[in-house]
Coordinates of C-alpha atoms and ligand atoms in Angstrom, one line a residue:
M112 CA 109.3 -18.5 -54.6
S113 CA 110.2 -16.6 -51.5
M114 CA 107.5 -16.0 -49.0
D115 CA 106.7 -12.5 -47.8
I116 CA 108.1 -11.8 -44.3
F117 CA 104.6 -10.8 -43.2
D118 CA 103.2 -14.2 -44.1
Q119 CA 106.1 -15.9 -42.4
I120 CA 105.2 -14.4 -39.0
F121 CA 102.1 -16.6 -38.7
D122 CA 104.0 -19.8 -39.4
N123 CA 106.7 -18.6 -37.0
N124 CA 104.0 -17.9 -34.4
K125 CA 102.5 -21.4 -34.8
A126 CA 105.9 -23.0 -34.4
W127 CA 106.6 -20.9 -31.3
V128 CA 103.2 -21.8 -29.7
K129 CA 103.9 -25.4 -30.3
A130 CA 107.4 -25.2 -28.8
Q131 CA 106.3 -23.3 -25.7
R132 CA 103.5 -25.9 -25.1
E133 CA 105.9 -28.8 -25.4
K134 CA 108.2 -27.2 -22.8
D135 CA 105.3 -26.3 -20.5
P136 CA 101.7 -27.2 -21.3
H137 CA 100.5 -24.5 -18.9
F138 CA 102.7 -21.7 -20.3
F139 CA 99.9 -19.6 -21.9
Q140 CA 97.5 -20.3 -19.1
S141 CA 100.0 -18.9 -16.6
L142 CA 100.6 -15.9 -18.8
S143 CA 96.9 -15.2 -18.9
E144 CA 96.8 -15.0 -15.2
G145 CA 98.9 -11.8 -15.0
Q146 CA 102.3 -10.3 -15.3
N147 CA 104.9 -9.7 -12.6
P148 CA 107.9 -8.1 -14.4
E149 CA 110.8 -6.9 -12.3
I150 CA 112.4 -4.9 -15.0
L151 CA 111.2 -1.9 -17.0
Y152 CA 113.2 -1.6 -20.2
I153 CA 113.3 1.6 -22.1
G154 CA 115.1 1.2 -25.4
C155 CA 115.3 2.3 -29.0
S156 CA 112.8 1.1 -31.7
D157 CA 115.7 0.0 -33.9
S158 CA 115.0 -3.4 -35.3
R159 CA 118.5 -4.7 -34.5
V160 CA 118.1 -4.1 -30.8
T161 CA 115.9 -6.9 -29.7
A162 CA 115.1 -6.2 -26.1
E163 CA 113.9 -9.6 -25.0
E164 CA 116.1 -11.7 -27.2
M165 CA 119.4 -10.1 -26.3
T166 CA 118.7 -10.1 -22.6
G167 CA 117.3 -13.6 -22.5
V168 CA 114.2 -12.7 -20.5
L169 CA 111.0 -14.7 -20.7
P170 CA 107.5 -13.5 -21.5
G171 CA 106.2 -11.8 -18.3
Q172 CA 109.7 -10.8 -17.0
M173 CA 110.3 -7.4 -18.6
F174 CA 108.0 -4.4 -19.2
V175 CA 109.1 -2.8 -22.5
H176 CA 108.9 0.7 -23.9
R177 CA 110.7 1.5 -27.1
N178 CA 110.9 4.8 -29.1
V179 CA 113.3 6.5 -31.4
A180 CA 116.6 6.9 -29.6
N181 CA 115.3 5.7 -26.2
L182 CA 114.1 9.0 -24.9
V183 CA 112.3 10.0 -21.7
P184 CA 111.3 13.6 -22.7
N185 CA 109.6 16.0 -20.4
N186 CA 105.8 16.3 -21.4
D187 CA 105.9 12.9 -23.2
N188 CA 102.7 11.2 -22.0
N189 CA 103.7 8.0 -23.6
S190 CA 106.9 7.2 -21.8
A191 CA 105.5 8.9 -18.7
A192 CA 102.5 6.6 -18.6
V193 CA 104.7 3.5 -19.1
I194 CA 107.0 4.6 -16.3
E195 CA 104.2 5.5 -13.9
Y196 CA 102.5 2.2 -14.5
A197 CA 105.7 0.1 -14.2
I198 CA 106.8 1.8 -11.0
A199 CA 103.5 2.5 -9.1
H200 CA 101.5 -0.5 -10.2
L201 CA 103.8 -3.3 -11.4
K202 CA 106.4 -2.2 -8.8
V203 CA 109.4 -3.0 -10.9
K204 CA 112.8 -3.4 -9.1
H205 CA 114.9 -2.1 -12.0
V206 CA 114.5 0.6 -14.7
V207 CA 116.8 0.1 -17.6
V208 CA 117.5 2.7 -20.2
C209 CA 119.3 1.0 -23.1
G210 CA 120.9 2.9 -26.0
H211 CA 122.9 1.4 -28.8
Y212 CA 125.9 2.4 -30.9
Y213 CA 125.1 3.1 -34.6
C214 CA 121.7 4.7 -33.5
G215 CA 120.1 6.4 -36.5
G216 CA 118.2 8.7 -34.2
I217 CA 121.4 10.0 -32.6
K218 CA 123.0 10.4 -36.0
S219 CA 120.0 12.2 -37.5
A220 CA 119.9 14.6 -34.6
M221 CA 123.4 15.7 -35.3
Q222 CA 122.8 16.6 -39.0
S223 CA 121.6 19.9 -40.3
M224 CA 118.3 18.7 -41.7
D225 CA 114.6 19.5 -41.3
L226 CA 113.0 16.2 -40.4
G227 CA 109.4 17.5 -39.8
I228 CA 107.7 15.9 -36.8
L229 CA 111.0 14.3 -35.9
N230 CA 112.5 17.8 -35.2
P231 CA 111.1 18.3 -31.7
W232 CA 111.7 14.7 -30.8
L233 CA 115.3 14.7 -31.9
R234 CA 115.9 18.1 -30.3
N235 CA 116.1 16.2 -27.0
I236 CA 119.3 14.7 -28.3
R237 CA 120.6 18.1 -29.5
D238 CA 120.0 19.3 -25.9
V239 CA 122.1 16.4 -24.6
Y240 CA 124.9 17.5 -27.1
R241 CA 124.7 21.0 -25.8
F242 CA 125.0 20.0 -22.1
H243 CA 128.1 18.0 -23.0
K244 CA 129.5 20.1 -25.9
T245 CA 132.9 20.6 -24.4
E246 CA 133.5 16.9 -23.9
L247 CA 132.0 15.8 -27.2
N248 CA 133.8 18.5 -29.3
A249 CA 137.1 17.3 -27.8
I250 CA 136.6 13.9 -29.4
A251 CA 138.3 14.1 -32.8
D252 CA 137.1 10.8 -34.3
E253 CA 133.5 11.2 -35.5
D254 CA 132.5 7.6 -34.8
N255 CA 133.8 7.8 -31.2
R256 CA 132.0 11.1 -30.8
Y257 CA 128.7 9.5 -31.9
K258 CA 129.3 6.6 -29.5
R259 CA 130.0 8.9 -26.6
L260 CA 126.8 10.9 -27.5
V261 CA 124.9 7.5 -27.4
E262 CA 126.3 7.0 -23.8
L263 CA 125.6 10.5 -22.7
N264 CA 122.1 10.3 -24.0
V265 CA 121.4 7.2 -22.0
K266 CA 122.7 9.0 -18.9
E267 CA 120.5 12.0 -19.5
Q268 CA 117.5 9.8 -19.9
C269 CA 118.3 8.0 -16.7
I270 CA 118.4 11.5 -15.1
N271 CA 115.0 12.3 -16.6
V272 CA 113.6 9.3 -14.8
I273 CA 115.1 10.7 -11.5
K274 CA 113.2 13.9 -12.2
M275 CA 109.8 12.1 -12.0
A276 CA 107.7 12.2 -8.9
V277 CA 106.7 8.5 -9.2
W278 CA 110.4 7.4 -9.1
Q279 CA 111.3 9.8 -6.3
K280 CA 108.4 8.6 -4.2
H281 CA 108.9 4.9 -4.6
Y282 CA 112.7 5.0 -4.3
L283 CA 112.6 7.0 -1.1
Q284 CA 110.0 4.7 0.4
T285 CA 111.3 1.3 -0.7
G286 CA 114.8 1.7 -2.2
F287 CA 113.5 0.6 -5.6
P288 CA 113.5 0.8 -8.5
K289 CA 117.2 1.1 -9.2
I290 CA 118.2 2.8 -12.4
H291 CA 120.6 1.4 -14.9
G292 CA 122.2 2.9 -18.0
L293 CA 123.1 0.3 -20.7
V294 CA 124.4 0.4 -24.3
F295 CA 124.0 -2.4 -26.8
D296 CA 126.9 -2.6 -29.2
V297 CA 125.3 -3.7 -32.5
R298 CA 128.7 -4.6 -33.9
S299 CA 129.6 -7.1 -31.2
G300 CA 126.2 -8.0 -29.8
E301 CA 127.4 -7.1 -26.4
L302 CA 125.4 -5.4 -23.7
I303 CA 127.5 -2.8 -21.8
D304 CA 126.7 -1.5 -18.3
L305 CA 127.6 2.2 -18.1
H306 CA 127.5 1.8 -14.3
F307 CA 125.3 4.9 -14.0
D308 CA 125.5 6.0 -10.4
F309 CA 121.8 7.0 -10.0
Q310 CA 122.1 7.6 -6.2
R311 CA 124.9 10.1 -6.7
E312 CA 123.1 11.8 -9.6
A313 CA 119.8 11.9 -7.6
L314 CA 121.7 13.6 -4.7
A315 CA 123.4 16.0 -7.1
I316 CA 120.2 17.3 -8.7
R317 CA 118.0 17.0 -5.7
E318 CA 118.0 20.7 -4.8
I319 CA 116.5 21.5 -8.2
Y320 CA 114.2 18.5 -8.9
D321 CA 113.0 17.4 -5.5
L322 CA 109.2 17.2 -5.7
G323 CA 108.7 16.7 -2.0
T324 CA 107.2 13.3 -2.4
Q325 CA 108.6 12.1 0.9
K326 CA 106.9 14.8 2.9
K327 CA 103.6 14.2 1.1
S328 CA 103.7 10.5 1.7
R329 CA 104.1 11.0 5.5
N330 CA 100.8 12.9 5.8
Ligands
CO502 CO1 118.4 3.8 -32.2

């Protein structure tokens, strides 16, 4: 008789608690005293992309936000609140936007389908396609075109972080947090750094998106 996966999680949890306590008897006591994560991770909700496991971080080291296709849309209170809290209060040193190849959200966005409440969400990805239409349409192989869209979507979401006052203010004052665009390759398990040049991008779009936070902070 095979056990339901839901029932297994409690047994898994008990075993995990035991193992953590054996390694460090004060482990949970320390966690209860607060968190001091240096990384904010924004990734896809996809069950195959396990933020903490694939990066090897420990509890307390990474603040995590996940949604369909790792988006940072304008007017999305959820991701905005996470980013505000991570930068202004937790004072993270790094913001990571992590996409992944074979992303169902990216694939769905490129199909002619009415997906209800997902339409406005996935339209953010259609917008990314439109910005980069010339480059994407020139890629003949469909798989490679989707993969490139995954990468370009990560870059656009990194740029969306740059557009936020909380990032501009803290980066201009302290030089942190740095912004990183990553892609997880589900097929190989590898994490790829896209080497997103956030400083260059910030300068390039500054004339449009500068919110004057530096001036305000000097008052
Ligand atoms: Co995905």
